[in-house]
Each structure stands twice: as C-alpha cells, then as structure tokens.
Amino acid sequence: MKRSHLWTWALVVTGLWSVGFIYNVYLSGYASWLRTMYVVKSRLVEEIDEPQIIVAGGSGVQYTINSDVMAESLGMPVVNFGLNGGIGLDLLLTTMLEKVRPGDIMLVIPEYSFLLNDEGTDTLSPTFGIVIGRPGLGGIPIKEVLETTVTLGIPSVRPLIKTTQDIVTEGRLDYYGDPLTSRGDATIELPRNSAWWKMPIRSSISQHSINSLRQFKKDIEARGGTLVFSLPVVYGSDDQDTIANIQKTADALSEIAPTLYDKETLNIYDNSDLFADTHYHLKISERTVRSEQLVRELQMALPQFSVASHDVEGK
C-alpha cells in the first residue's frame, strides 16, 4: 500500500508539474512570451526569400525601431529580431547565426548588459534554451538546466492573475507580451511607473564579448552575410566614466565590423521624454526618428546603400 501511495503521489506531482510547464511555456507568462517572440520572428525571417536586414538584440531593439521606415528607405526587407537582454550575448549570437543566408545583413544592436558581461550568459539563458527546445544552449551546466526546468513547472502568481484577466475580459488565453507588426516591431508603448535617473555605464566591453563577436563576424561572412554593429540609444549619464566606457566599447566594436553611432553624443540621450518604460525603450514617435538615423548611418557605412541617400535627405 505504501509503495502504491508513493506511485500515486509521484503521478500527481508529475501531472501538476506538466500542467504548470505547459502553462508557463505555451500559454502565459514571461517564458511563453519569450518563446513566442522567438518563434514568430524566426518565421518572419524564414518567409523572406531574398536578402534582408536582420536587426538583432534585446528589447532595446524590439522597442526602438520602425522596420517599415528602414525597409522603404533602404529598398531591402527588414525584420526586427529584438528579444530580451537577459538571454545573454552567446545565446543571441548562436541563434542569430542560424538565420543568416547569403546576401543578408546582420545589424546587431546590443544593450550594454550584453556587452559588459564577461560570461556570455545571463539570468534568462537557461530559460531561453529550454523554451526554444534547445536546453543547455550556450554551454549552460546541466544542473542549472534541470533547476530551471523544474521551476518552469511552477506557475507564479502574476501570470495566473493575467491569465484570469484575459479569460474574463477577452474570453481567451494569451501570452504575456504585445502584438507585433508583420516585420516584428512592437505595436505598444509601455508606461514608466518610477522616477527617471540617468543610467551610468560602469565598465566597457568585456574581453569575452570581443572574442565572441570576432568569431561571430567570421561565421557570418562564411555564410555569405555582412555584420554591422550599432551602439544602442540610451537615456544615460554624461559623467566622464560613462563617456569613456562607451567610447572604448565603440572603438572595440569598430575594430571588428562597421559600427554605427553619433560620434558627438555616443547615442546618449539626455531627454527622458523620448523614452517609454526603460532607459532603452523609445516612445513610438521616436522609433521613426531612430530608424531614420540608422538608415543614414547604414548608407554611409555600406556601399550598397549609398545610391539611396536621397531617400532620407532632409528628414
């Protein structure tokens, strides 16, 4: 009887965990949002059968560009592949490399959380690998993968509340995220609920990031693609340490591949009114301005776009 009870409890626990895992990864919550973003944007890239520009990074890409503006000005399809800074640089590069086909341009705009990290992984790295069906991606230790897998079978309170609201207000389950355009851009503007402060950048790009990006460039070119970097826009501090660290980062990136940024401002913005909820997320109206900046910089950096300079003249 005791052994029978143990098996019963084991089946109950396994069943509850399975329900929780399915809920977290496929129905609602942050893990579901991350998986859905990756799956949807991968599909957008795969559906394009001609050379394209893939703009990769974290949410600092997701909420800062207007891909339609860029595509129209450059005469080339553009896909917004912004995900989340918490997945870490190594996992971002690994998954982005798989998307590149001959003639593609990979424009990487990494938040400083990507670049300053000296390990290449971050808080969401294990979760990201699991939800896209590749546990351990990026060399995550098996113990950490197992611990994260167990955690994903335990729904947290916040997603449960949101799911209840979705069912009551919309009559359906929805993932925790926002609708995307046909090019992968965000369609909403998230509000900020706390006071603003200018973000300092305490260090420059790590040697690990430099090594990873150097190898990424070689791998991109081996697949027939072109790699370009851009500094992210940020509501940042103007203290000398921040300026020096960003300049060192820009110089290091420029030694690897063309790097786009305003040489005077280093893409540091001093007006918080331009930003939505975080130091990297722009308001919808400003995403067009930022995209026009990227267009001009790409036209100056890459010869294939130089003939289109009149398209953005005067903007």
Tab-separated table of C-alpha atoms in Angstrom:
chain	number	residue	atom	x	y	z
A	1	MET	CA	0.000	0.000	0.000
A	2	LYS	CA	2.789	2.416	0.884
A	3	ARG	CA	4.525	1.808	-2.434
A	4	SER	CA	1.200	2.288	-4.206
A	5	HIS	CA	0.700	5.601	-2.412
A	6	LEU	CA	4.158	6.745	-3.414
A	7	TRP	CA	3.441	5.976	-7.051
A	8	THR	CA	0.131	7.808	-6.782
A	9	TRP	CA	1.778	10.874	-5.328
A	10	ALA	CA	4.535	10.702	-7.935
A	11	LEU	CA	1.957	10.636	-10.713
A	12	VAL	CA	0.036	13.526	-9.152
A	13	VAL	CA	3.173	15.649	-8.747
A	14	THR	CA	4.321	14.838	-12.281
A	15	GLY	CA	0.898	15.701	-13.657
A	16	LEU	CA	0.759	19.006	-11.805
A	17	TRP	CA	4.271	19.891	-12.928
A	18	SER	CA	3.395	19.050	-16.548
A	19	VAL	CA	0.332	21.280	-16.415
A	20	GLY	CA	2.432	24.079	-14.916
A	21	PHE	CA	5.153	23.653	-17.549
A	22	ILE	CA	2.666	23.737	-20.423
A	23	TYR	CA	1.005	26.795	-18.910
A	24	ASN	CA	4.284	28.688	-18.388
A	25	VAL	CA	5.917	27.813	-21.699
A	26	TYR	CA	2.959	27.682	-24.100
A	27	LEU	CA	0.036	29.587	-22.635
A	28	SER	CA	1.020	32.545	-20.479
A	29	GLY	CA	3.814	34.142	-18.508
A	30	TYR	CA	7.237	35.525	-19.315
A	31	ALA	CA	8.693	32.245	-20.607
A	32	SER	CA	5.770	31.924	-23.004
A	33	TRP	CA	6.312	35.491	-24.197
A	34	LEU	CA	9.994	34.809	-24.841
A	35	ARG	CA	9.281	31.585	-26.735
A	36	THR	CA	6.530	33.166	-28.806
A	37	MET	CA	8.688	36.160	-29.743
A	38	TYR	CA	11.466	33.871	-30.948
A	39	VAL	CA	9.151	31.529	-32.875
A	40	VAL	CA	7.209	34.341	-34.551
A	41	LYS	CA	10.290	36.320	-35.535
A	42	SER	CA	12.065	33.208	-36.809
A	43	ARG	CA	9.088	32.585	-39.062
A	44	LEU	CA	9.187	36.162	-40.363
A	45	VAL	CA	12.844	35.765	-41.325
A	46	GLU	CA	12.298	32.384	-42.955
A	47	GLU	CA	9.368	33.643	-45.044
A	48	ILE	CA	11.542	36.195	-46.848
A	49	ASP	CA	13.220	34.615	-49.879
A	50	GLU	CA	15.579	37.477	-50.740
A	51	PRO	CA	18.481	39.197	-48.940
A	52	GLN	CA	17.263	41.031	-45.857
A	53	ILE	CA	18.431	43.086	-42.899
A	54	ILE	CA	18.001	41.296	-39.578
A	55	VAL	CA	18.176	43.716	-36.660
A	56	ALA	CA	19.165	41.696	-33.603
A	57	GLY	CA	19.430	42.491	-29.916
A	58	GLY	CA	17.311	42.627	-26.793
A	59	SER	CA	14.226	44.663	-26.036
A	60	GLY	CA	16.351	47.706	-26.874
A	61	VAL	CA	15.792	46.663	-30.499
A	62	GLN	CA	12.228	45.471	-30.035
A	63	TYR	CA	11.070	48.851	-28.753
A	64	THR	CA	13.288	51.287	-30.684
A	65	ILE	CA	12.969	50.757	-34.435
A	66	ASN	CA	10.387	51.047	-37.177
A	67	SER	CA	11.283	48.336	-39.681
A	68	ASP	CA	8.885	49.663	-42.322
A	69	VAL	CA	10.680	53.021	-42.362
A	70	MET	CA	14.043	51.314	-42.739
A	71	ALA	CA	12.856	48.909	-45.434
A	72	GLU	CA	11.258	51.639	-47.512
A	73	SER	CA	14.341	53.867	-47.366
A	74	LEU	CA	16.896	51.131	-47.970
A	75	GLY	CA	14.931	49.109	-50.528
A	76	MET	CA	15.546	45.878	-48.635
A	77	PRO	CA	13.339	43.811	-46.297
A	78	VAL	CA	13.977	44.471	-42.601
A	79	VAL	CA	12.999	42.192	-39.707
A	80	ASN	CA	13.062	43.297	-36.065
A	81	PHE	CA	14.617	40.394	-34.140
A	82	GLY	CA	14.735	42.115	-30.769
A	83	LEU	CA	14.277	39.638	-27.915
A	84	ASN	CA	15.446	40.213	-24.330
A	85	GLY	CA	18.766	41.326	-22.868
A	86	GLY	CA	18.549	38.614	-20.227
A	87	ILE	CA	19.262	35.791	-22.686
A	88	GLY	CA	22.941	36.742	-22.846
A	89	LEU	CA	25.232	37.519	-25.771
A	90	ASP	CA	26.350	33.971	-26.580
A	91	LEU	CA	22.810	32.613	-26.958
A	92	LEU	CA	21.805	35.632	-29.032
A	93	LEU	CA	24.720	35.154	-31.426
A	94	THR	CA	24.245	31.393	-31.696
A	95	THR	CA	20.582	31.663	-32.638
A	96	MET	CA	21.090	34.665	-34.944
A	97	LEU	CA	23.864	32.974	-36.913
A	98	GLU	CA	21.439	30.218	-37.902
A	99	LYS	CA	19.175	32.801	-39.560
A	100	VAL	CA	21.770	34.250	-41.930
A	101	ARG	CA	21.688	33.440	-45.641
A	102	PRO	CA	23.879	34.755	-48.478
A	103	GLY	CA	23.379	38.490	-49.000
A	104	ASP	CA	21.820	39.115	-45.584
A	105	ILE	CA	22.957	41.960	-43.339
A	106	MET	CA	23.004	41.234	-39.613
A	107	LEU	CA	22.693	44.519	-37.738
A	108	VAL	CA	23.413	43.801	-34.076
A	109	ILE	CA	22.390	46.488	-31.566
A	110	PRO	CA	23.251	45.002	-28.161
A	111	GLU	CA	22.320	46.609	-24.870
A	112	TYR	CA	25.275	47.195	-22.564
A	113	SER	CA	24.099	44.297	-20.395
A	114	PHE	CA	25.083	42.065	-23.326
A	115	LEU	CA	28.453	43.670	-23.934
A	116	LEU	CA	29.768	44.215	-20.412
A	117	ASN	CA	29.036	40.666	-19.241
A	118	ASP	CA	32.245	38.613	-19.073
A	119	GLU	CA	30.486	35.231	-19.184
A	120	GLY	CA	28.225	35.479	-22.240
A	121	THR	CA	25.206	34.131	-20.370
A	122	ASP	CA	22.661	35.855	-18.156
A	123	THR	CA	19.607	35.264	-15.978
A	124	LEU	CA	17.314	34.122	-18.800
A	125	SER	CA	19.863	31.999	-20.663
A	126	PRO	CA	18.714	28.625	-19.247
A	127	THR	CA	15.038	29.535	-19.727
A	128	PHE	CA	15.584	30.654	-23.316
A	129	GLY	CA	17.327	27.423	-24.283
A	130	ILE	CA	14.567	25.323	-22.730
A	131	VAL	CA	11.603	27.174	-24.225
A	132	ILE	CA	13.007	27.069	-27.768
A	133	GLY	CA	13.633	23.340	-27.387
A	134	ARG	CA	17.418	23.500	-27.005
A	135	PRO	CA	18.199	23.063	-23.300
A	136	GLY	CA	21.824	23.706	-22.421
A	137	LEU	CA	22.347	26.026	-25.402
A	138	GLY	CA	25.417	28.163	-24.801
A	139	GLY	CA	27.038	25.626	-22.509
A	140	ILE	CA	24.648	26.076	-19.576
A	141	PRO	CA	25.540	23.497	-16.872
A	142	ILE	CA	23.156	20.537	-16.676
A	143	LYS	CA	22.400	21.270	-13.013
A	144	GLU	CA	21.218	24.784	-13.905
A	145	VAL	CA	19.157	23.436	-16.799
A	146	LEU	CA	17.434	20.927	-14.526
A	147	GLU	CA	16.747	23.518	-11.816
A	148	THR	CA	15.250	25.900	-14.374
A	149	THR	CA	13.154	23.120	-15.909
A	150	VAL	CA	11.673	22.309	-12.513
A	151	THR	CA	10.953	25.981	-11.873
A	152	LEU	CA	9.136	26.287	-15.206
A	153	GLY	CA	6.615	23.742	-13.937
A	154	ILE	CA	5.541	26.065	-11.111
A	155	PRO	CA	3.212	28.888	-12.254
A	156	SER	CA	3.824	32.191	-10.488
A	157	VAL	CA	1.100	34.466	-9.188
A	158	ARG	CA	1.490	37.316	-11.686
A	159	PRO	CA	0.935	35.219	-14.855
A	160	LEU	CA	-2.011	33.478	-13.193
A	161	ILE	CA	-3.623	36.847	-12.466
A	162	LYS	CA	-3.038	37.975	-16.056
A	163	THR	CA	-4.486	34.737	-17.443
A	164	THR	CA	-7.590	35.208	-15.318
A	165	GLN	CA	-7.931	38.765	-16.629
A	166	ASP	CA	-7.508	37.555	-20.235
A	167	ILE	CA	-10.226	34.958	-19.803
A	168	VAL	CA	-12.621	37.418	-18.136
A	169	THR	CA	-12.008	40.420	-20.409
A	170	GLU	CA	-11.166	38.740	-23.732
A	171	GLY	CA	-12.585	35.249	-23.358
A	172	ARG	CA	-9.290	33.590	-24.249
A	173	LEU	CA	-5.787	32.812	-23.057
A	174	ASP	CA	-2.993	34.991	-24.352
A	175	TYR	CA	0.777	35.052	-23.972
A	176	TYR	CA	2.376	37.732	-21.854
A	177	GLY	CA	3.505	40.180	-24.494
A	178	ASP	CA	2.301	42.573	-27.146
A	179	PRO	CA	1.150	42.243	-30.753
A	180	LEU	CA	3.815	42.521	-33.460
A	181	THR	CA	3.779	44.052	-36.902
A	182	SER	CA	4.445	41.940	-39.987
A	183	ARG	CA	8.138	42.878	-39.609
A	184	GLY	CA	8.368	42.049	-35.907
A	185	ASP	CA	8.114	45.546	-34.417
A	186	ALA	CA	6.349	46.230	-31.134
A	187	THR	CA	2.998	47.964	-31.509
A	188	ILE	CA	2.561	49.330	-27.997
A	189	GLU	CA	4.240	51.898	-25.786
A	190	LEU	CA	4.808	50.747	-22.241
A	191	PRO	CA	4.415	53.320	-19.423
A	192	ARG	CA	7.094	54.023	-16.839
A	193	ASN	CA	5.970	53.691	-13.232
A	194	SER	CA	9.040	55.033	-11.439
A	195	ALA	CA	11.164	58.175	-11.402
A	196	TRP	CA	13.799	58.662	-14.084
A	197	TRP	CA	17.546	58.699	-13.468
A	198	LYS	CA	20.370	58.854	-15.973
A	199	MET	CA	21.913	55.431	-16.303
A	200	PRO	CA	25.690	55.254	-15.870
A	201	ILE	CA	27.815	52.720	-17.765
A	202	ARG	CA	30.293	51.417	-15.190
A	203	SER	CA	32.641	49.460	-17.460
A	204	SER	CA	33.498	48.902	-21.112
A	205	ILE	CA	33.012	45.850	-23.333
A	206	SER	CA	34.370	42.606	-21.859
A	207	GLN	CA	37.095	40.529	-23.480
A	208	HIS	CA	34.653	37.620	-23.675
A	209	SER	CA	32.261	39.742	-25.734
A	210	ILE	CA	35.071	40.896	-28.015
A	211	ASN	CA	36.154	37.307	-28.645
A	212	SER	CA	32.580	36.128	-29.241
A	213	LEU	CA	31.852	38.957	-31.679
A	214	ARG	CA	35.083	38.409	-33.592
A	215	GLN	CA	34.158	34.774	-34.108
A	216	PHE	CA	30.594	35.782	-34.985
A	217	LYS	CA	31.892	38.022	-37.776
A	218	LYS	CA	33.915	35.170	-39.246
A	219	ASP	CA	30.911	32.851	-39.064
A	220	ILE	CA	28.583	35.455	-40.622
A	221	GLU	CA	30.924	36.036	-43.546
A	222	ALA	CA	31.386	32.285	-44.033
A	223	ARG	CA	27.626	32.106	-44.602
A	224	GLY	CA	27.729	34.938	-47.142
A	225	GLY	CA	26.369	37.632	-44.826
A	226	THR	CA	27.560	41.024	-43.621
A	227	LEU	CA	27.878	42.049	-39.978
A	228	VAL	CA	27.237	45.585	-38.748
A	229	PHE	CA	27.018	46.881	-35.182
A	230	SER	CA	25.286	49.899	-33.713
A	231	LEU	CA	25.535	51.376	-30.253
A	232	PRO	CA	22.133	51.327	-28.553
A	233	VAL	CA	20.334	54.549	-27.733
A	234	VAL	CA	20.082	55.066	-24.003
A	235	TYR	CA	18.905	57.642	-21.508
A	236	GLY	CA	22.320	57.796	-19.930
A	237	SER	CA	24.627	59.728	-17.698
A	238	ASP	CA	27.069	62.267	-19.105
A	239	ASP	CA	29.741	61.624	-16.467
A	240	GLN	CA	33.263	61.116	-17.748
A	241	ASP	CA	33.435	57.438	-16.797
A	242	THR	CA	30.280	56.650	-18.775
A	243	ILE	CA	31.507	58.551	-21.807
A	244	ALA	CA	34.934	56.897	-21.640
A	245	ASN	CA	33.448	53.400	-21.274
A	246	ILE	CA	31.051	53.847	-24.171
A	247	GLN	CA	33.826	55.240	-26.378
A	248	LYS	CA	36.076	52.274	-25.526
A	249	THR	CA	33.207	49.950	-26.386
A	250	ALA	CA	32.559	51.730	-29.679
A	251	ASP	CA	36.248	51.589	-30.592
A	252	ALA	CA	36.435	47.863	-29.815
A	253	LEU	CA	33.343	47.121	-31.894
A	254	SER	CA	34.661	49.231	-34.775
A	255	GLU	CA	37.788	47.070	-34.924
A	256	ILE	CA	35.551	44.060	-35.600
A	257	ALA	CA	32.912	45.451	-38.001
A	258	PRO	CA	31.364	48.768	-39.099
A	259	THR	CA	29.790	50.373	-36.039
A	260	LEU	CA	27.000	52.939	-36.279
A	261	TYR	CA	26.591	55.741	-33.751
A	262	ASP	CA	26.543	59.503	-33.398
A	263	LYS	CA	30.168	60.470	-32.848
A	264	GLU	CA	29.224	63.508	-30.778
A	265	THR	CA	26.593	62.030	-28.465
A	266	LEU	CA	27.627	58.335	-28.497
A	267	ASN	CA	23.855	57.699	-28.726
A	268	ILE	CA	23.395	59.015	-25.176
A	269	TYR	CA	20.078	60.863	-24.954
A	270	ASP	CA	19.544	63.490	-22.271
A	271	ASN	CA	15.757	63.832	-22.612
A	272	SER	CA	13.709	61.256	-20.708
A	273	ASP	CA	10.565	62.386	-22.536
A	274	LEU	CA	11.771	60.414	-25.554
A	275	PHE	CA	11.674	57.141	-23.627
A	276	ALA	CA	8.817	54.866	-22.614
A	277	ASP	CA	9.277	52.473	-19.681
A	278	THR	CA	13.038	51.816	-19.627
A	279	HIS	CA	16.326	53.531	-20.448
A	280	TYR	CA	16.424	51.645	-23.775
A	281	HIS	CA	12.767	51.733	-24.933
A	282	LEU	CA	11.715	54.679	-27.077
A	283	LYS	CA	8.235	56.086	-27.429
A	284	ILE	CA	6.516	55.128	-30.679
A	285	SER	CA	7.056	58.533	-32.332
A	286	GLU	CA	10.780	58.405	-31.570
A	287	ARG	CA	11.203	54.970	-33.127
A	288	THR	CA	10.811	56.558	-36.550
A	289	VAL	CA	13.497	59.134	-35.730
A	290	ARG	CA	15.846	56.413	-34.548
A	291	SER	CA	15.181	54.340	-37.668
A	292	GLU	CA	15.968	57.295	-39.914
A	293	GLN	CA	19.247	57.710	-38.046
A	294	LEU	CA	20.107	54.054	-38.685
A	295	VAL	CA	19.235	54.452	-42.367
A	296	ARG	CA	21.596	57.407	-42.771
A	297	GLU	CA	24.379	55.593	-40.938
A	298	LEU	CA	23.944	52.411	-42.971
A	299	GLN	CA	24.071	54.443	-46.168
A	300	MET	CA	27.396	55.892	-45.088
A	301	ALA	CA	28.816	52.600	-43.827
A	302	LEU	CA	27.826	50.177	-46.607
A	303	PRO	CA	28.422	50.947	-50.299
A	304	GLN	CA	25.312	49.077	-51.485
A	305	PHE	CA	23.122	51.719	-49.853
A	306	SER	CA	24.972	54.853	-50.901
A	307	VAL	CA	22.828	55.369	-54.020
A	308	ALA	CA	19.716	55.631	-51.822
A	309	SER	CA	20.935	58.623	-49.823
A	310	HIS	CA	18.337	60.896	-51.410
A	311	ASP	CA	15.568	58.780	-49.844
A	312	VAL	CA	16.226	60.214	-46.397
A	313	GLU	CA	17.621	63.586	-47.373
A	314	GLY	CA	16.144	66.330	-45.297
A	315	LYS	CA	14.487	64.014	-42.741
